[in-house]
Coordinates of C-alpha atoms in Angstrom, one line a residue:
Chain G
M21 CA 28.3 -8.5 12.7
Q22 CA 27.6 -8.2 9.0
L23 CA 24.9 -5.8 8.0
R24 CA 23.9 -5.5 4.4
C25 CA 21.3 -3.6 2.6
A26 CA 21.0 -4.9 -0.9
A27 CA 20.1 -1.6 -2.4
H28 CA 22.4 0.8 -0.7
A29 CA 25.9 0.0 0.5
A30 CA 25.9 3.3 2.5
C31 CA 23.2 2.0 4.7
S32 CA 25.3 -0.8 6.0
Q33 CA 28.0 1.7 6.8
A34 CA 25.5 3.7 8.7
A35 CA 24.3 0.7 10.7
T36 CA 27.7 0.0 11.9
G37 CA 28.2 3.6 12.9
L38 CA 30.8 4.5 10.3
A39 CA 29.3 7.0 7.9
G40 CA 27.7 10.0 9.5
R41 CA 25.8 11.3 6.5
H42 CA 23.7 8.2 5.9
R43 CA 22.8 7.5 9.5
A44 CA 19.3 8.8 8.9
H45 CA 18.6 6.0 6.5
V46 CA 18.6 3.4 9.2
S47 CA 15.1 2.9 10.7
N48 CA 14.4 1.0 13.8
V49 CA 11.1 -0.8 13.7
T50 CA 9.8 -2.3 16.9
W51 CA 6.9 -4.6 16.5
G52 CA 5.5 -7.1 18.8
G53 CA 8.4 -6.6 21.2
Q54 CA 10.9 -7.5 18.6
Q55 CA 13.1 -4.9 17.2
A56 CA 14.6 -5.0 13.8
R57 CA 16.7 -2.5 12.0
Y58 CA 15.7 -1.6 8.5
C59 CA 17.1 0.6 5.9
G60 CA 14.7 3.5 6.1
S61 CA 15.1 4.2 2.4
H62 CA 14.7 0.8 0.9
G63 CA 13.1 -1.3 3.6
S64 CA 15.7 -4.1 3.6
R65 CA 16.3 -5.6 7.0
L66 CA 19.7 -5.0 8.3
Q67 CA 19.8 -6.9 11.5
Q68 CA 17.4 -8.5 13.9
L69 CA 18.4 -7.7 17.5
S70 CA 16.1 -9.9 19.5
G71 CA 15.3 -13.5 18.9
G72 CA 12.1 -15.5 18.8
S73 CA 10.6 -15.4 15.4
Q74 CA 7.7 -17.5 16.5
R75 CA 5.9 -14.8 18.5
R76 CA 6.5 -12.4 15.7
Q77 CA 5.0 -14.8 13.3
Q78 CA 1.9 -15.1 15.5
C79 CA 1.6 -11.4 15.6
A80 CA 2.1 -11.3 11.9
A81 CA -0.5 -13.9 11.2
A82 CA -3.1 -12.3 13.6
A83 CA -2.4 -8.8 12.5
A84 CA -2.8 -9.4 8.8
A85 CA -6.0 -7.9 7.5
L86 CA -6.7 -11.0 5.6
D87 CA -5.3 -14.5 5.3
G88 CA -2.4 -14.1 3.1
E89 CA -0.7 -16.7 1.0
V90 CA 1.1 -19.5 2.8
S91 CA 4.6 -18.9 1.8
G92 CA 7.3 -21.2 3.2
V93 CA 7.2 -23.2 6.3
V94 CA 8.2 -22.6 9.9
D95 CA 11.7 -23.9 9.4
E96 CA 12.5 -21.3 6.8
D97 CA 11.8 -18.5 9.3
E98 CA 14.2 -19.8 11.8
D99 CA 16.9 -19.8 9.2
E100 CA 15.9 -16.4 8.0
E101 CA 16.3 -15.0 11.5
Q102 CA 19.9 -15.9 11.7
E103 CA 21.0 -14.4 8.5
V104 CA 20.5 -11.0 7.0
I105 CA 17.4 -10.6 5.0
N106 CA 17.4 -8.4 2.0
G107 CA 14.1 -9.7 0.7
D108 CA 10.7 -8.3 0.2
L109 CA 9.3 -7.1 3.5
T110 CA 5.7 -7.4 2.3
R111 CA 6.1 -11.2 2.2
R112 CA 5.3 -12.6 5.5
P113 CA 6.6 -15.9 6.9
S114 CA 3.6 -17.8 8.0
N115 CA 2.6 -20.6 10.3
S116 CA 2.3 -24.0 8.7
A117 CA -1.0 -24.4 10.5
S118 CA -3.1 -22.9 7.6
S119 CA -4.7 -25.6 5.5
T120 CA -3.7 -25.4 1.8
T121 CA -7.1 -26.6 0.6
E122 CA -8.9 -23.8 2.3
E123 CA -6.4 -21.4 0.9
E124 CA -6.9 -22.7 -2.6
E125 CA -10.7 -22.4 -2.2
G126 CA -10.3 -18.9 -1.0
A127 CA -8.0 -18.1 -3.9
D128 CA -10.5 -19.6 -6.4
E129 CA -13.3 -17.5 -5.0
S130 CA -11.3 -14.4 -5.2
R131 CA -10.4 -15.2 -8.8
E132 CA -14.0 -15.7 -9.7
F133 CA -14.9 -12.5 -8.0
V134 CA -12.2 -10.4 -9.7
L135 CA -13.1 -11.9 -13.1
A136 CA -16.7 -11.0 -12.5
M137 CA -15.7 -7.4 -11.7
A138 CA -13.6 -7.3 -14.8
K139 CA -16.6 -8.3 -16.9
V140 CA -18.6 -5.6 -15.3
A141 CA -15.9 -3.1 -16.2
W142 CA -15.8 -4.4 -19.7
E143 CA -19.5 -4.2 -20.1
T144 CA -19.5 -0.6 -19.0
K145 CA -17.0 0.2 -21.8
G146 CA -13.9 0.4 -19.5
E147 CA -10.7 0.2 -21.4
D148 CA -7.3 -1.6 -20.7
I149 CA -8.8 -3.9 -18.1
L150 CA -6.0 -5.6 -16.3
V151 CA -6.2 -8.2 -13.6
L152 CA -3.0 -8.8 -11.7
H153 CA -2.3 -11.7 -9.4
V154 CA -0.4 -9.8 -6.7
A155 CA -0.7 -12.4 -3.9
P156 CA 3.0 -13.5 -4.3
V157 CA 4.1 -9.8 -4.3
V158 CA 2.0 -8.3 -1.4
Y159 CA 0.4 -9.9 1.6
W160 CA -2.6 -7.6 2.0
T161 CA -4.5 -8.6 -1.1
R162 CA -4.7 -11.2 -3.8
Y163 CA -5.9 -9.6 -7.0
F164 CA -5.8 -6.1 -8.5
L165 CA -8.2 -5.0 -11.1
I166 CA -7.2 -1.8 -13.0
A167 CA -9.6 -0.3 -15.5
T168 CA -9.6 3.0 -17.4
V169 CA -12.6 5.2 -17.8
F170 CA -13.1 8.3 -19.8
S171 CA -15.5 10.5 -17.9
R172 CA -17.0 11.0 -14.5
P173 CA -20.4 9.6 -15.4
Q174 CA -18.7 6.5 -16.7
L175 CA -16.7 6.3 -13.5
N176 CA -19.8 6.5 -11.5
A177 CA -21.5 3.9 -13.6
V178 CA -18.6 1.5 -13.3
L179 CA -18.5 1.9 -9.5
G180 CA -22.2 1.6 -9.2
K181 CA -22.4 -1.6 -11.3
M182 CA -19.5 -3.2 -9.5
T183 CA -20.8 -2.5 -6.0
K184 CA -24.2 -3.8 -7.1
E185 CA -22.8 -6.9 -8.6
A186 CA -20.6 -7.6 -5.6
A187 CA -23.5 -7.1 -3.2
E188 CA -26.1 -9.1 -5.1
V189 CA -24.1 -12.0 -6.5
F190 CA -21.2 -12.3 -4.1
D191 CA -22.7 -10.8 -1.0
R192 CA -19.7 -8.5 -0.5
R193 CA -20.6 -5.1 0.7
L194 CA -18.5 -2.0 1.3
S195 CA -18.9 0.2 4.3
A196 CA -19.1 3.3 2.1
S197 CA -19.8 3.2 -1.6
P198 CA -17.5 5.6 -3.4
Q199 CA -18.6 8.3 -5.8
A200 CA -16.4 9.9 -8.4
G201 CA -14.5 12.7 -6.8
P202 CA -12.5 15.4 -8.4
G203 CA -9.4 13.2 -8.7
G204 CA -9.7 10.6 -11.4
W205 CA -9.0 7.6 -9.3
E206 CA -11.4 5.6 -7.3
L207 CA -10.7 2.4 -5.4
L208 CA -12.9 -0.4 -4.2
D209 CA -11.4 -2.4 -1.4
Y210 CA -12.9 -5.9 -1.1
G211 CA -10.1 -7.3 1.1
D212 CA -8.6 -10.0 -1.2
V213 CA -9.5 -8.0 -4.3
V214 CA -8.7 -4.3 -4.9
V215 CA -10.3 -2.5 -7.8
H216 CA -8.7 0.6 -9.2
V217 CA -10.8 2.6 -11.7
M218 CA -8.9 5.5 -13.1
T219 CA -8.8 7.9 -15.9
A220 CA -6.2 7.5 -18.6
D221 CA -4.2 10.5 -17.2
Q222 CA -4.1 9.2 -13.7
R223 CA -3.3 5.7 -14.8
E224 CA -0.3 7.0 -16.6
Y225 CA 0.7 9.3 -13.8
Y226 CA 0.7 6.7 -11.0
D227 CA 1.8 3.8 -13.3
L228 CA 0.6 1.0 -11.1
E229 CA 1.5 -1.6 -13.8
S230 CA 5.2 -0.9 -13.6
F231 CA 5.1 -0.8 -9.8
Y232 CA 3.5 -4.2 -9.7
G233 CA 5.4 -5.5 -12.7
A234 CA 6.4 -8.6 -10.8
A235 CA 2.8 -9.7 -10.6
E236 CA 1.5 -12.0 -13.3
E237 CA -1.4 -11.0 -15.4
V238 CA -4.5 -13.0 -15.3
D239 CA -6.1 -13.9 -18.6
L240 CA -9.6 -12.5 -19.0
P241 CA -12.3 -14.9 -20.2
F242 CA -13.7 -12.3 -22.6
D243 CA -12.0 -10.7 -25.6
T244 CA -10.9 -7.2 -24.8
E245 CA -9.5 -6.5 -28.2
A246 CA -12.9 -6.8 -29.7
T247 CA -14.2 -3.6 -28.1
V248 CA -13.2 -0.5 -29.9
S249 CA -13.8 2.7 -28.1
D250 CA -15.4 5.3 -30.4
V251 CA -14.1 8.1 -28.2
D252 CA -10.4 7.7 -28.3
T253 CA -9.3 11.0 -27.0
W254 CA -12.1 12.2 -24.9
S255 CA -10.7 14.5 -22.3
K256 CA -12.5 13.8 -19.1
T257 CA -14.1 16.8 -17.4
F258 CA -12.5 16.4 -14.0
Chain Q
M13 CA 1.6 11.6 18.8
I14 CA 2.1 14.3 16.4
I15 CA 1.2 17.9 17.5
D16 CA 1.3 21.3 16.0
G17 CA 4.9 22.0 15.4
S18 CA 6.1 18.4 14.9
R19 CA 8.5 17.9 12.1
L20 CA 7.9 14.9 9.9
V21 CA 10.0 13.3 7.2
V22 CA 8.2 13.0 3.9
T23 CA 8.5 9.5 2.5
D24 CA 7.1 9.9 -1.0
N25 CA 8.5 11.3 -4.2
S26 CA 6.5 14.5 -4.3
G27 CA 9.5 16.6 -3.8
A28 CA 9.1 17.6 -0.2
K29 CA 11.6 16.3 2.3
E30 CA 10.5 17.7 5.6
V31 CA 7.2 19.2 6.7
E32 CA 6.0 20.8 9.9
C33 CA 2.6 20.0 11.2
I34 CA 0.6 23.1 11.7
K35 CA -2.8 21.7 12.4
T36 CA -4.1 18.4 13.7
R37 CA -7.6 17.3 14.3
G38 CA -7.8 17.0 18.0
R39 CA -4.8 17.2 20.3
Y40 CA -2.6 14.4 18.9
A41 CA -2.4 12.8 15.6
S42 CA -1.2 9.3 14.9
I43 CA -0.8 6.9 12.0
G44 CA -3.6 7.3 9.5
D45 CA -4.6 10.8 10.5
I46 CA -4.5 13.6 7.9
I47 CA -2.8 16.8 9.1
T48 CA -2.1 20.2 7.6
C49 CA 1.5 20.9 7.1
S50 CA 3.9 23.5 5.9
V51 CA 6.7 22.3 3.7
K52 CA 10.0 23.1 5.3
K53 CA 12.5 21.4 2.9
A54 CA 11.9 20.5 -0.6
V55 CA 13.8 19.5 -3.7
R56 CA 12.6 19.9 -7.2
G57 CA 9.2 18.3 -7.5
K58 CA 5.6 18.9 -7.3
V59 CA 5.6 20.9 -4.1
T60 CA 7.8 23.9 -3.1
Q61 CA 9.1 25.1 0.1
G62 CA 6.6 27.1 2.1
Q63 CA 3.6 25.5 0.6
V64 CA 0.7 24.5 2.8
V65 CA -0.3 20.9 2.1
K66 CA -2.1 18.0 3.7
A67 CA -0.3 14.9 4.7
V68 CA -1.2 11.5 6.1
I69 CA 1.0 10.2 8.9
V70 CA 2.5 6.8 8.1
E71 CA 5.2 6.3 10.7
T72 CA 5.4 7.4 14.3
K73 CA 7.9 7.0 17.1
K74 CA 5.0 6.6 19.5
E75 CA 3.8 3.0 19.3
V76 CA 0.4 2.2 17.9
Q77 CA -1.5 -0.7 19.4
R78 CA -3.4 -3.3 17.4
K79 CA -6.4 -5.3 18.3
D80 CA -4.3 -8.5 18.5
G81 CA -2.2 -6.9 21.2
S82 CA 0.9 -6.2 19.1
V83 CA 2.4 -2.8 19.0
I84 CA 4.5 -1.2 16.3
K85 CA 6.7 1.8 16.4
F86 CA 9.2 3.3 14.2
D87 CA 12.4 5.3 14.4
R88 CA 11.0 8.5 13.0
N89 CA 7.8 10.4 12.3
S90 CA 6.9 10.3 8.7
A91 CA 4.1 11.4 6.4
V92 CA 3.0 11.2 2.8
L93 CA 1.6 14.2 1.1
V94 CA -1.9 14.0 -0.1
N95 CA -4.4 16.4 -1.7
P96 CA -7.5 17.4 0.3
K97 CA -9.3 14.3 -1.1
G98 CA -6.8 11.9 0.2
I99 CA -5.1 11.1 -3.1
P100 CA -1.3 11.0 -2.9
I101 CA 0.5 13.9 -4.6
G102 CA 3.6 11.7 -5.3
T103 CA 3.5 8.5 -7.3
R104 CA 5.5 6.2 -5.0
V105 CA 5.7 5.8 -1.2
L106 CA 9.1 5.0 0.0
G107 CA 9.7 3.9 3.6
F108 CA 7.1 2.0 5.5
V109 CA 3.3 2.1 5.8
T110 CA 1.1 0.1 8.1
H111 CA -2.2 -1.4 7.4
E112 CA -3.9 1.0 9.8
L113 CA -4.3 3.0 6.7
R114 CA -6.6 0.4 5.3
A115 CA -9.1 1.0 8.1
R116 CA -8.9 4.7 7.5
Q117 CA -9.8 4.4 3.8
M118 CA -6.3 5.2 2.6
M119 CA -5.9 2.3 0.3
K120 CA -4.4 4.5 -2.4
V121 CA -1.4 5.3 -0.3
L122 CA -1.1 1.6 0.5
S123 CA -1.2 0.7 -3.1
L124 CA 1.7 2.9 -3.9
A125 CA 3.8 1.6 -1.0
A126 CA 6.6 -0.8 -1.4
R127 CA 6.9 -1.8 2.3
V128 CA 3.7 -2.5 4.1
F129 CA 3.6 -3.7 7.6

């Protein structure tokens, strides 16, 4: 039985019971009755002990918070099950039952929504507005919008305008509208679109751009270079 | 089912390696709950040994049930350190997180996680 973790050779040793020190790295995840062994440090699957990927797929499809991207067909999953998978766990194998046209329409709608939010951020003098198409990278959302603000009132303003725009134009409401807290990072979760509004410090600290470096940037329809912030180095009062 | 006294593995890069739960809300805590912990083992990082911190539970050995009928359980009990407002102290979450965190308004932790179930 070959067990491989792409990231860490020691994990494969641990999985076959050879190396004592790295045993803790192996994590057994049991989901939907199927057990799979993963490298606890890196998340790569080491081995799938039980068969039947179809039920797992159904659980995956039903359990997903939103309809993710259709990636691959059913045949792919059966092949994947046999061999060791070192791939990205956040990518779910899906049923081929989803219609691609519905999928595309949904994606277009999300794109329109995220670009509208980006415009709101730009109008409120947010800086470094970045829209990332993360659907190929993660399954739980489609687009990320990251914007930088410089003060708490500005943060409140951006959040207020975005929630208002979303509720009025797109009829998307949040259960609890966030207010700027002491941390300089607020998040709006619209399901297929996630908006991050952060201060420059927090943005640098968490560095989401490098974390989602695999995601492609979406071009914004407005010219962000044209706006020059008068207050370059305004230290926020958080 | 985390109780006072449970030891959890820390799966972020805050510097802590192991924490002990000292206070839960209610009797048991599960994935998505914020607990108060004491850092038992730490390496050089943002927290030190002996510090009292808050953490959100991300993996439990006790299975959690989902509305579609599936259950998920892990090999260990893990947590991610957060500040009292729910913002992660570390910058990356290693290991696994589940989307139960989404329902608990913990999207920040989810955004920093590489492996989401």
